[in-house]
mmCIF file of C-alpha atoms and ligand atoms in Angstrom:
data_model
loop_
_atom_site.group_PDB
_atom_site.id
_atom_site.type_symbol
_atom_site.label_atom_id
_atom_site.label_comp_id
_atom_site.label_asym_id
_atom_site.label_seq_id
_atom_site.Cartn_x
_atom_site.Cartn_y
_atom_site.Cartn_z
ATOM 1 C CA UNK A 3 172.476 122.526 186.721
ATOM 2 C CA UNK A 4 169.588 124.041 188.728
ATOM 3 C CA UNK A 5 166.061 124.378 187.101
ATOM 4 C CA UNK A 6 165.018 127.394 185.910
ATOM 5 C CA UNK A 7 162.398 129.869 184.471
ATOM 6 C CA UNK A 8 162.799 130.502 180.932
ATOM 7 C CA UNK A 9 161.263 133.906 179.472
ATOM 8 C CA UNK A 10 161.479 135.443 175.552
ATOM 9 C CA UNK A 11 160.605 139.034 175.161
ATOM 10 C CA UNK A 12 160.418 141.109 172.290
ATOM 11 C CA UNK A 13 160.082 144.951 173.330
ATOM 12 C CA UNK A 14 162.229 147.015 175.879
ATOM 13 C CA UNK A 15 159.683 146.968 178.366
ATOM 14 C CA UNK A 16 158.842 143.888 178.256
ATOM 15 C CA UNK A 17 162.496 142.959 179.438
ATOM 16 C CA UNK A 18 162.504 145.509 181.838
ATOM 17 C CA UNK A 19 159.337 144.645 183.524
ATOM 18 C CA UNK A 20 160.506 140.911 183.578
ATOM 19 C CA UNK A 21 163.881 141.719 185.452
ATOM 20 C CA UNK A 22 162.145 144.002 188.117
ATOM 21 C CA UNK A 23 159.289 141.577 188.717
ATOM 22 C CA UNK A 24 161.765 138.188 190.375
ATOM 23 C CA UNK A 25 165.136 138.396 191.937
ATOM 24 C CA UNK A 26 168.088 136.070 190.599
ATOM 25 C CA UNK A 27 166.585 136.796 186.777
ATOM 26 C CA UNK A 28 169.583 137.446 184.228
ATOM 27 C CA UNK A 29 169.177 138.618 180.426
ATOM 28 C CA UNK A 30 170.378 136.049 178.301
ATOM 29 C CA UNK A 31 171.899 137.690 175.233
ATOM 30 C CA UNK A 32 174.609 136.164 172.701
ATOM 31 C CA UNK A 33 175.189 133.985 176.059
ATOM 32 C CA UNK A 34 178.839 133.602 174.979
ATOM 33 C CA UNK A 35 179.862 134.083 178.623
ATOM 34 C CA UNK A 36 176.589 133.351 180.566
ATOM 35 C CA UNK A 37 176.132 129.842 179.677
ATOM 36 C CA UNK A 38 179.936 129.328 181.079
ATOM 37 C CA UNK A 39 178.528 131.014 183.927
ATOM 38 C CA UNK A 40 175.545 128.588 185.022
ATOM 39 C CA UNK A 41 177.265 125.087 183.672
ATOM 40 C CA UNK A 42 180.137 125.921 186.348
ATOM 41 C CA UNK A 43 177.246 126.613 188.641
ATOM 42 C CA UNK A 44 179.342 130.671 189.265
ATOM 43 C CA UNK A 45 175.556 131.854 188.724
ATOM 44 C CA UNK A 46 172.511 129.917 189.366
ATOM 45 C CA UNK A 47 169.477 131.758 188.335
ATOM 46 C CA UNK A 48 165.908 131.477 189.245
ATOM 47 C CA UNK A 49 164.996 132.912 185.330
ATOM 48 C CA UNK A 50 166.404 133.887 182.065
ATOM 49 C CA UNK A 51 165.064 136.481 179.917
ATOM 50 C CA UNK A 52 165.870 136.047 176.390
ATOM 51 C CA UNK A 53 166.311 139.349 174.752
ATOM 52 C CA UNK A 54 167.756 138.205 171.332
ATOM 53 C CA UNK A 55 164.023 139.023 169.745
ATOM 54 C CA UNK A 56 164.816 143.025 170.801
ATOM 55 C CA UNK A 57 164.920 145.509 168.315
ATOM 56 C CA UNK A 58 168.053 146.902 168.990
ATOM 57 C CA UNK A 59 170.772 145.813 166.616
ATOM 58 C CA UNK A 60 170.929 148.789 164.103
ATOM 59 C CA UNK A 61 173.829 150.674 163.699
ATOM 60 C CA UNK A 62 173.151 154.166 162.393
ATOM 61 C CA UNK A 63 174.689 157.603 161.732
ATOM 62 C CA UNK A 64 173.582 160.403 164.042
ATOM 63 C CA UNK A 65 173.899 164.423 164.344
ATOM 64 C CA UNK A 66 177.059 163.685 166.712
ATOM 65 C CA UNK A 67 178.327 160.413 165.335
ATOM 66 C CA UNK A 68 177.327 156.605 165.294
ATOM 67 C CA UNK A 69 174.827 154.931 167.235
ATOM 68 C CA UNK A 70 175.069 150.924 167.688
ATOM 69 C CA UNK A 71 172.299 149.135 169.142
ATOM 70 C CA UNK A 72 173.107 146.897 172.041
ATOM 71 C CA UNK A 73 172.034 143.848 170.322
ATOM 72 C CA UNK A 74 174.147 144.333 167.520
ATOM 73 C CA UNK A 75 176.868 141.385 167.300
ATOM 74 C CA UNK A 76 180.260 142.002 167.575
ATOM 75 C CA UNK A 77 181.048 140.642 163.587
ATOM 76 C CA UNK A 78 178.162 143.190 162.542
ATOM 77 C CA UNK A 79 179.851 145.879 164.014
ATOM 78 C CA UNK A 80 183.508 145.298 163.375
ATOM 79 C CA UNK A 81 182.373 144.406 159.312
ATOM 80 C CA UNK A 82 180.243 147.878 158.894
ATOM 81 C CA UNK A 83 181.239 150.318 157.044
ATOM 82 C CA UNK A 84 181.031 153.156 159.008
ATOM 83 C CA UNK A 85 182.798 151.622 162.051
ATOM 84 C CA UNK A 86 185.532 150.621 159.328
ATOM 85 C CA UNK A 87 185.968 154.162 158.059
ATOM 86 C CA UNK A 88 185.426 156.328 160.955
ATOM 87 C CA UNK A 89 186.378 154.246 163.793
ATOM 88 C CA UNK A 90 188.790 152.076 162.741
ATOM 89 C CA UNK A 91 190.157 151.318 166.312
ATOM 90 C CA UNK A 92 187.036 149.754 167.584
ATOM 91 C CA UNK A 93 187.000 147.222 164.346
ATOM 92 C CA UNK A 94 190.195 146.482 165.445
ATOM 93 C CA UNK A 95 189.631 145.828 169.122
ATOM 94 C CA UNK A 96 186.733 143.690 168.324
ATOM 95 C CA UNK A 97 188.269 141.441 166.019
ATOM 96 C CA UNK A 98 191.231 140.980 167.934
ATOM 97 C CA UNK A 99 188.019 139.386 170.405
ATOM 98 C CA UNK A 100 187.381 136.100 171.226
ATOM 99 C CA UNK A 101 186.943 133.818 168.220
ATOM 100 C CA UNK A 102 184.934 134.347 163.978
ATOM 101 C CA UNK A 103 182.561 132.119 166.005
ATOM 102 C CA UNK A 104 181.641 134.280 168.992
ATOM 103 C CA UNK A 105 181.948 137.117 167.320
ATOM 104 C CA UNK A 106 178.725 136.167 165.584
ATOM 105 C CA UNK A 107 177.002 135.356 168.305
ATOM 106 C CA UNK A 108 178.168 138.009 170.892
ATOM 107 C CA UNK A 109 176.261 140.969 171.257
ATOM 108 C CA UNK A 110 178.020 144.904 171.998
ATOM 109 C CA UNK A 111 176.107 144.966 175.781
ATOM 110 C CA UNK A 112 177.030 141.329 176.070
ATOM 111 C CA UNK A 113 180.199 142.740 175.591
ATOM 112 C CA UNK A 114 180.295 145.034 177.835
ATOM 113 C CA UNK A 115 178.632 143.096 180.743
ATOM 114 C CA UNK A 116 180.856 139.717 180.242
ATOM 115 C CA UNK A 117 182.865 138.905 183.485
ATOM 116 C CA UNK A 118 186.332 138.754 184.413
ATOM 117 C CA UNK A 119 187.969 135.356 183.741
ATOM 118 C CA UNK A 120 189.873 135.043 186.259
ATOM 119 C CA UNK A 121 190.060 130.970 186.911
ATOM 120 C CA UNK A 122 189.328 131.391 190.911
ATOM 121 C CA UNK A 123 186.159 132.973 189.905
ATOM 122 C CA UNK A 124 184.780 130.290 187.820
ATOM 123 C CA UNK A 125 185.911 127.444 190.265
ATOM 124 C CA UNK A 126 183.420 127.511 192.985
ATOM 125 C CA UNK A 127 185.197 125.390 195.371
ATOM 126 C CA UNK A 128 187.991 127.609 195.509
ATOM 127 C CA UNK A 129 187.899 131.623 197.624
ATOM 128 C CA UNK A 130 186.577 134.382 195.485
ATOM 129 C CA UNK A 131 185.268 137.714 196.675
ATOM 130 C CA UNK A 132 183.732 138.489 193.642
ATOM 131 C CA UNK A 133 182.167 135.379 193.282
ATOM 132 C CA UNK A 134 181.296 135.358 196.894
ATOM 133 C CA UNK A 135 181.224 138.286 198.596
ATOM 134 C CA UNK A 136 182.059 139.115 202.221
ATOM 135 C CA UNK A 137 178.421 140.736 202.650
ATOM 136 C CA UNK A 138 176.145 138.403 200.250
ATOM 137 C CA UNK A 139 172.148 139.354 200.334
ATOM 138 C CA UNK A 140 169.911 140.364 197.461
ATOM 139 C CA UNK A 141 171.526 143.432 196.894
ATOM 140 C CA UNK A 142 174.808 142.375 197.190
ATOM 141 C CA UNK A 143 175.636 139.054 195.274
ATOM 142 C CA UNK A 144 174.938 135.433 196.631
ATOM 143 C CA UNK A 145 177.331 133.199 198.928
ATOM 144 C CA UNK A 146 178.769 130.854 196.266
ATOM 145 C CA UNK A 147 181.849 129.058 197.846
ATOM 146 C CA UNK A 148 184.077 130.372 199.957
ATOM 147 C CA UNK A 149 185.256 133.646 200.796
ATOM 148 C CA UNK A 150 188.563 135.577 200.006
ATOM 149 C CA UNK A 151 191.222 136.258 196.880
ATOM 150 C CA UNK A 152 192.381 132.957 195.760
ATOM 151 C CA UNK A 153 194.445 135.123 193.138
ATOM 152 C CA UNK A 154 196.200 137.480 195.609
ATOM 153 C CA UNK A 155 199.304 135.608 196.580
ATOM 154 C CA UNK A 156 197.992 132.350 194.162
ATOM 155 C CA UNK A 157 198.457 131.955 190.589
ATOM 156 C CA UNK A 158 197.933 136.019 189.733
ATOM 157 C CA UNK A 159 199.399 136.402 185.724
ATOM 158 C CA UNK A 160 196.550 137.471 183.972
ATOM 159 C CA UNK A 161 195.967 139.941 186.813
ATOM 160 C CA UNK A 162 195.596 143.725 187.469
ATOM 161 C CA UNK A 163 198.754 146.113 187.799
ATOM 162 C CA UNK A 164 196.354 149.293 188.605
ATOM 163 C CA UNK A 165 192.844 149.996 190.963
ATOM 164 C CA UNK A 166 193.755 147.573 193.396
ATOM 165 C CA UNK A 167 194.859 148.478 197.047
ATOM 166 C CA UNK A 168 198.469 149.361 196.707
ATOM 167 C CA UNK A 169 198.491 150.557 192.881
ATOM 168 C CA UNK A 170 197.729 153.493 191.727
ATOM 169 C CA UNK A 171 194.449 155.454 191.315
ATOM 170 C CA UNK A 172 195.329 158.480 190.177
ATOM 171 C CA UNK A 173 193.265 161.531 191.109
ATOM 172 C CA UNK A 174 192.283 161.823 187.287
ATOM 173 C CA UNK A 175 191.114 158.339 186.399
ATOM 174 C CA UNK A 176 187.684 159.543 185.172
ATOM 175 C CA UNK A 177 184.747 156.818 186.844
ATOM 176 C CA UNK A 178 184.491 155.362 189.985
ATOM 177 C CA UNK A 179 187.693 155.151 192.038
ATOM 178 C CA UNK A 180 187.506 152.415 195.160
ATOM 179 C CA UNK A 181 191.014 150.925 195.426
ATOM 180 C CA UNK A 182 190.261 147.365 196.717
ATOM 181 C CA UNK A 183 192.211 144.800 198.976
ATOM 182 C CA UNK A 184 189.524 142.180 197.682
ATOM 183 C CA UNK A 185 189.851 141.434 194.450
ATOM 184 C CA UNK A 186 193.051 142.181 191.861
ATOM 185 C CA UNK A 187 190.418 140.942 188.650
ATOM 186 C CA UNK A 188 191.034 142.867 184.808
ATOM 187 C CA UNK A 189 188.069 143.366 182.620
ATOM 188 C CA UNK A 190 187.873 141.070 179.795
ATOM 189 C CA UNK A 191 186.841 142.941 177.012
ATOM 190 C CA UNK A 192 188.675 144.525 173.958
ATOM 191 C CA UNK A 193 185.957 145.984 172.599
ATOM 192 C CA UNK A 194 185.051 148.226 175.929
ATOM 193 C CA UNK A 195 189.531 149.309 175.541
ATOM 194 C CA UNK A 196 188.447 150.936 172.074
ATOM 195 C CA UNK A 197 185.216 152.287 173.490
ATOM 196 C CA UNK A 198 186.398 154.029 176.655
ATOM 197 C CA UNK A 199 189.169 155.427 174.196
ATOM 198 C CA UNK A 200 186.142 156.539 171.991
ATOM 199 C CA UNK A 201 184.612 158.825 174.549
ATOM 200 C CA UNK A 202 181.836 156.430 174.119
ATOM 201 C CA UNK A 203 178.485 156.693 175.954
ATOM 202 C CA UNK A 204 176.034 154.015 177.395
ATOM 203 C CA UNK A 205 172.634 154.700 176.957
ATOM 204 C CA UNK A 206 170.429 152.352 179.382
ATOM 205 C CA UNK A 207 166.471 152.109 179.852
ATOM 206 C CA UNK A 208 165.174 150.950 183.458
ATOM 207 C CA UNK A 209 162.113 151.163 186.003
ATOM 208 C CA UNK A 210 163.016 154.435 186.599
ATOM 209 C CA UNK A 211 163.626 156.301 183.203
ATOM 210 C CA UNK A 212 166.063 156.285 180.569
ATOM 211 C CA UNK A 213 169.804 157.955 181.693
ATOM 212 C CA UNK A 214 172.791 158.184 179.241
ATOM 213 C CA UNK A 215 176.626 156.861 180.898
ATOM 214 C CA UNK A 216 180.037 158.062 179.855
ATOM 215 C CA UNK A 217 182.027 154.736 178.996
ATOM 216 C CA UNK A 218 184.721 155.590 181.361
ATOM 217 C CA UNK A 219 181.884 155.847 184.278
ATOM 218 C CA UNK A 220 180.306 152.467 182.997
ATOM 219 C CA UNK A 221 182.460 149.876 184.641
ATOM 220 C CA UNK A 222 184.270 150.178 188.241
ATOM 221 C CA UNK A 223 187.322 148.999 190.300
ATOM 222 C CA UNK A 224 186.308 146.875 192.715
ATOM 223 C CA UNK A 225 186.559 148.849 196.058
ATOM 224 C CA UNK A 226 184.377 147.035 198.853
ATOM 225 C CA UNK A 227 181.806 144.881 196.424
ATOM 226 C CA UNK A 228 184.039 143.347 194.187
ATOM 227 C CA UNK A 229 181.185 141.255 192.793
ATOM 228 C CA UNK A 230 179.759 144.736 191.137
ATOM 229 C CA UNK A 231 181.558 145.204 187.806
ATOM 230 C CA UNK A 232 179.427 148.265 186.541
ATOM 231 C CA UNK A 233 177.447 151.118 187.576
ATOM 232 C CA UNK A 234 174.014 149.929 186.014
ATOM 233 C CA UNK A 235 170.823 150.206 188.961
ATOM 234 C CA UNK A 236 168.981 147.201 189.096
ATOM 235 C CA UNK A 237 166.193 146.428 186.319
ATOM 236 C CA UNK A 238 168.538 148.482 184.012
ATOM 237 C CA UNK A 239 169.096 147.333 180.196
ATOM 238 C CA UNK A 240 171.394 148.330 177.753
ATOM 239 C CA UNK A 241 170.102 150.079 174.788
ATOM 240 C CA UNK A 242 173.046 151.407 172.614
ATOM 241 C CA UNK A 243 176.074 152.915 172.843
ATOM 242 C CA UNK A 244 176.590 156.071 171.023
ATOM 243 C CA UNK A 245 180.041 157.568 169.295
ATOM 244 C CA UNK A 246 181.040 161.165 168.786
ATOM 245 C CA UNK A 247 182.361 162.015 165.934
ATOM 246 C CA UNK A 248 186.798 162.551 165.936
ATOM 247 C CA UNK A 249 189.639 162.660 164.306
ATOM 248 C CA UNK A 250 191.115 160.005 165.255
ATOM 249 C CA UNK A 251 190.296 157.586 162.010
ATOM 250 C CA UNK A 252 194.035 158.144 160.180
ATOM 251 C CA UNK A 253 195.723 157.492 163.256
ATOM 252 C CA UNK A 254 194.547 154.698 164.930
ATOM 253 C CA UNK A 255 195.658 151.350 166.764
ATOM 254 C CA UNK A 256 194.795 148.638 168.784
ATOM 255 C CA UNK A 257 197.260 146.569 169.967
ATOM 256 C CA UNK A 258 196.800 143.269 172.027
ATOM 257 C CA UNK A 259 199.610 141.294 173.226
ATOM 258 C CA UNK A 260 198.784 137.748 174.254
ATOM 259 C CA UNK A 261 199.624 134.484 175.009
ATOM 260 C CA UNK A 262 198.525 132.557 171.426
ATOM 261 C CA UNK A 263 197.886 134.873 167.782
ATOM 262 C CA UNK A 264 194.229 134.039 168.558
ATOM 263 C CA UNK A 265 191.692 132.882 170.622
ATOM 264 C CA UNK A 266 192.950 134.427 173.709
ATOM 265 C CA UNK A 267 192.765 137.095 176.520
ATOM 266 C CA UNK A 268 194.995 139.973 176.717
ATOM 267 C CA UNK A 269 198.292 140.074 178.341
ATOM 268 C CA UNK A 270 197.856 143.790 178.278
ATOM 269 C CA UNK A 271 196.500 145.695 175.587
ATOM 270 C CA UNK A 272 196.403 149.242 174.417
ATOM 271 C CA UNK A 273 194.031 151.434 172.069
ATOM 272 C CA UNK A 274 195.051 154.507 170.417
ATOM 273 C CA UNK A 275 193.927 157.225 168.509
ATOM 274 C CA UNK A 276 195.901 160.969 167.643
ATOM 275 C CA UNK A 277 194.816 163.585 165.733
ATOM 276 C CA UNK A 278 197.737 164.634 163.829
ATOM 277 C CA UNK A 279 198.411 167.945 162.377
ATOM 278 C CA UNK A 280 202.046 167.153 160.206
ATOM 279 C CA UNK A 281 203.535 165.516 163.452
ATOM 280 C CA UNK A 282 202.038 167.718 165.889
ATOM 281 C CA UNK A 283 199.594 165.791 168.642
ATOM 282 C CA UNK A 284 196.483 167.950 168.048
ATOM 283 C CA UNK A 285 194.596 165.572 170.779
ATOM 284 C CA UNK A 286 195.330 161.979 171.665
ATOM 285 C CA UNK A 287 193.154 158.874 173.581
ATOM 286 C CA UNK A 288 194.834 156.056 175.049
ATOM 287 C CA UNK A 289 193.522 153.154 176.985
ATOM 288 C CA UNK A 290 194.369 149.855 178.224
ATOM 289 C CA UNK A 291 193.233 146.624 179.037
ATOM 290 C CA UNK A 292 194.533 143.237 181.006
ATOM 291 C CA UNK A 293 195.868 145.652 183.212
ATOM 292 C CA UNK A 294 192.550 147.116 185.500
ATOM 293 C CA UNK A 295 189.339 145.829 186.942
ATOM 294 C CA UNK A 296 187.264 148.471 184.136
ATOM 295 C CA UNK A 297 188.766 149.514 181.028
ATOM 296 C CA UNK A 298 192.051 151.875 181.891
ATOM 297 C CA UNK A 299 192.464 155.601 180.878
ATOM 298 C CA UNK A 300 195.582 157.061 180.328
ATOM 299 C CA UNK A 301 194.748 160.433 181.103
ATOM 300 C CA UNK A 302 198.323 161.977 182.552
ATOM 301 C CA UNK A 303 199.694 160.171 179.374
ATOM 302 C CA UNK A 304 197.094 161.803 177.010
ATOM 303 C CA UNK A 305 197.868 165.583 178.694
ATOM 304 C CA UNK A 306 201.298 164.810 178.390
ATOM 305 C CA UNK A 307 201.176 164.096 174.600
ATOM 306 C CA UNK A 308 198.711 166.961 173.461
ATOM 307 C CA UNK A 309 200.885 169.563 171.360
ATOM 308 C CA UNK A 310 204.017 167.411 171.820
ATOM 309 C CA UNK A 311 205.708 166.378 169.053
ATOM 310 C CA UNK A 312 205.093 162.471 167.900
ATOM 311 C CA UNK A 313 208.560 161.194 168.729
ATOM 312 C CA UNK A 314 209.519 157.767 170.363
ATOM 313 C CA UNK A 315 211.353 159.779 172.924
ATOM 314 C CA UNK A 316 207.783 161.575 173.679
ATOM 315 C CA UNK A 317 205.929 158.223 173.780
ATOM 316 C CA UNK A 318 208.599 156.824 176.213
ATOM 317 C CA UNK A 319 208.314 159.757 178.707
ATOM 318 C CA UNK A 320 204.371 159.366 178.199
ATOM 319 C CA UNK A 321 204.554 155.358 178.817
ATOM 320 C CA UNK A 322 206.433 156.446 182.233
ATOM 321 C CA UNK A 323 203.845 159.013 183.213
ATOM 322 C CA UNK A 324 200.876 155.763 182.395
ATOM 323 C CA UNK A 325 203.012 153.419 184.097
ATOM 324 C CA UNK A 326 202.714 155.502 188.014
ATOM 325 C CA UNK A 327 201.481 153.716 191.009
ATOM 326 C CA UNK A 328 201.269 150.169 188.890
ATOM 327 C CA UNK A 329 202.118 147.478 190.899
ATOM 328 C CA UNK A 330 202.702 143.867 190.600
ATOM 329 C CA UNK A 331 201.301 140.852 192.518
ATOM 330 C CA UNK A 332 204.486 138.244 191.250
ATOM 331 C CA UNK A 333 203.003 136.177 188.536
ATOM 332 C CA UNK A 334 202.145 139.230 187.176
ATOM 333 C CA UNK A 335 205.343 141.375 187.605
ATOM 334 C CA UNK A 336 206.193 141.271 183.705
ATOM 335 C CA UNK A 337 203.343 143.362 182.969
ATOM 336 C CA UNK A 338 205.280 146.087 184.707
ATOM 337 C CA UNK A 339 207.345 146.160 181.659
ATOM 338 C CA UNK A 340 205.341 144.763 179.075
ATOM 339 C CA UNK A 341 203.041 147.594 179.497
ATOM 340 C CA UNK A 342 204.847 150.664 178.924
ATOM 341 C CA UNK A 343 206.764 148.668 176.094
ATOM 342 C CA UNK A 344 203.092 148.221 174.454
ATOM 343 C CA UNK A 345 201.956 151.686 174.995
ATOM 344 C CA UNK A 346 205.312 152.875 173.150
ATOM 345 C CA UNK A 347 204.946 150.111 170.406
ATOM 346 C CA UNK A 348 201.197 151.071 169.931
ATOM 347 C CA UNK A 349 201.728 155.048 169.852
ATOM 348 C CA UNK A 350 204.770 154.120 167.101
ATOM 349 C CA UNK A 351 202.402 152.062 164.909
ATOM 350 C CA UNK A 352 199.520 154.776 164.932
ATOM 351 C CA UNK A 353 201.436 157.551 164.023
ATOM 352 C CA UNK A 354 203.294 155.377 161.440
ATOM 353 C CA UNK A 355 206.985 156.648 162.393
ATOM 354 C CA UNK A 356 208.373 153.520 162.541
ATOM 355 C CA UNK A 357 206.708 149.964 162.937
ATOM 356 C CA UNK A 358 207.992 148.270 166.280
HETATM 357 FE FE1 SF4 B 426 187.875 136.392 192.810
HETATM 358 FE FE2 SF4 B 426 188.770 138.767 192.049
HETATM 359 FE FE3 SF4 B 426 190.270 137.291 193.603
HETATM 360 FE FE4 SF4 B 426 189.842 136.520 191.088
HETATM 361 S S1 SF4 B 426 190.938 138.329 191.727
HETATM 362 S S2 SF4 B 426 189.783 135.246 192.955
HETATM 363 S S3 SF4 B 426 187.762 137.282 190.740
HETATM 364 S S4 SF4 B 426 188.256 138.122 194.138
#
């Protein structure tokens, strides 16, 4: 491991000012994915900023819903009440995460900022675009091994099915759209599935002001700079994440379908909520994940649902609609199936009609 700087900060600012100041300086948070990062050498940084001292771990009502701090851990947030009661699906999604062990130490913009693990990326003698990109420089990543997609025609199963080149990005996918031939990477995260279901937004602080991010704008496919997995400016830090109220509590699920009953990344997941009036779709959210380079909106799904009746037949016809312009990369073919099955299966268990 390389030598490096080692900084502890207690206010905003402070953090700020210390990522601005030197280039190759990371935030070290829970470090549940960053210290995998620079003992496999995939980052090497000149210094880390400890933020762990920052107060930003409360999780408190507000005039349009919940607020959680972006040092809050994951176990804090899945065990409070208010999650619990009025956002069931994000408990859910975050304790179908990782391990009882990292949840305690994992924090929600740790979460969200955690990299893909796709096993190319974290072998640095092997081609990775994301890794190492095509144009490396300060502003866009450093030259760490070679160059290319070790996953496209390699070993590709845990891959993406949507945002890449040839599979679909349909014209309503809220966020950034770039279709990429460079990288077929999914996002990690189950927690980010139930908040870009949530309508959640990302509140950040940087050198040039505080700006608020809808969830589904936070992370991007991978386009031309597959080593970019969110929208954040430079010197940007997380501050909270913020939940609007719904209606979605009674009718809830989050569904992960994976290799081993724990301790293990999705296959393909999905995250549901419905507002039901009798069995009447008032309003619906669906997203996935293991599928997509960012979490994955099922908008055309969700318009298809609203006023619909909740019938299997309905959820079938909706899983087709999710299910356009995916596309398989071999290894990965299954998914193809295995998605729309879980979508179906999900939608069945959250409006209780009949358990899968
Ligand atoms: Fe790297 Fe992305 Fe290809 Fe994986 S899929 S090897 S992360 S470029």
């Amino acid at each position: 491991m390389n030598p490096f700087q080692f900084t502890r900060v207690t206010t905003p600012q402070a953090a700020i000012s210390a990522i601005t100041k030197q280039s190759g300086t990371y935030f070290l948070a829970g470090g549940t994915n960053l210290i995998d990062l620079l003992k496999r050498d995939v980052i090497i940084p000149e210094r880390l900023v400890d933020i762990n001292k920052l107060p930003l771990a409360t999780i408190e009502k507000t005039s349009m819903g919940l607020r959680i701090g972006a040092m809050a851990k994951n176990s804090a947030v899945a065990d409070h009440e208010l999650v619990k009661e009025q956002f069931p699906l994000l408990a859910q999604a975050l304790n179908a995460g990782a391990s009882a062990q990292l949840r305690n130490m994992a924090t929600v913009g740790g979460n969200m900022m955690q990299r893909t693990r796709c096993s190319y990326f974290y072998d640095t003698s092997m081609p990775c675009n994301k890794r190492s990109p095509v144009q490396a420089g300060p502003d866009k990543g450093q030259a760490n091994g070679p160059i290319g997609c070790g996953a496209i025609g390699g070993v590709n199963r845990m891959h993406a099915i949507f945002g890449t080149e040839t599979a679909g990005v349909r014209g309503t996918q809220p966020g950034p759209t770039d279709r990429s031939a460079k990288c077929i990477a999914v996002h990690p995260s189950d927690m980010c599935i139930a908040l870009v279901a949530l309508d959640a937004i990302v509140n950040v602080s940087g050198p040039k002001g505080d700006r608020s991010i809808p969830f589904a704008e936070f992370h991007r496919l991978p386009g031309d700079m597959p080593q970019k997995d969110n929208t954040l400016q430079p010197g940007e830090l997380i501050m909270s994440v913020d939940l609007p109220t719904n209606r979605f509590a009674d009718n809830s699920h989050y569904l992960k379908v994976r290799d081993r009953a724990s301790y293990a990344f999705a296959l393909v997941s999905v995250g549901v909520g419905l507002d039901l009036k009798r069995n009447t779709i008032q309003d619906v959210r669906l997203a996935m994940g293991g599928v997509a380079h960012k979490p994955w909106r099922l908008i055309e799904a969700e318009q298809f649902l609203k006023g619909k009746e909740a019938t299997e037949a309905n959820f079938k016809q909706a899983a087709t609609l999710a299910m356009q312009g995916a596309k398989g990369y071999g290894e990965n073919d299954f998914k193809l199936t295995l998605a729309p099955n879980s979508i179906v299966d999900a939608l069945k268990i959250a409006t209780k009609i009949a358990q899968p």
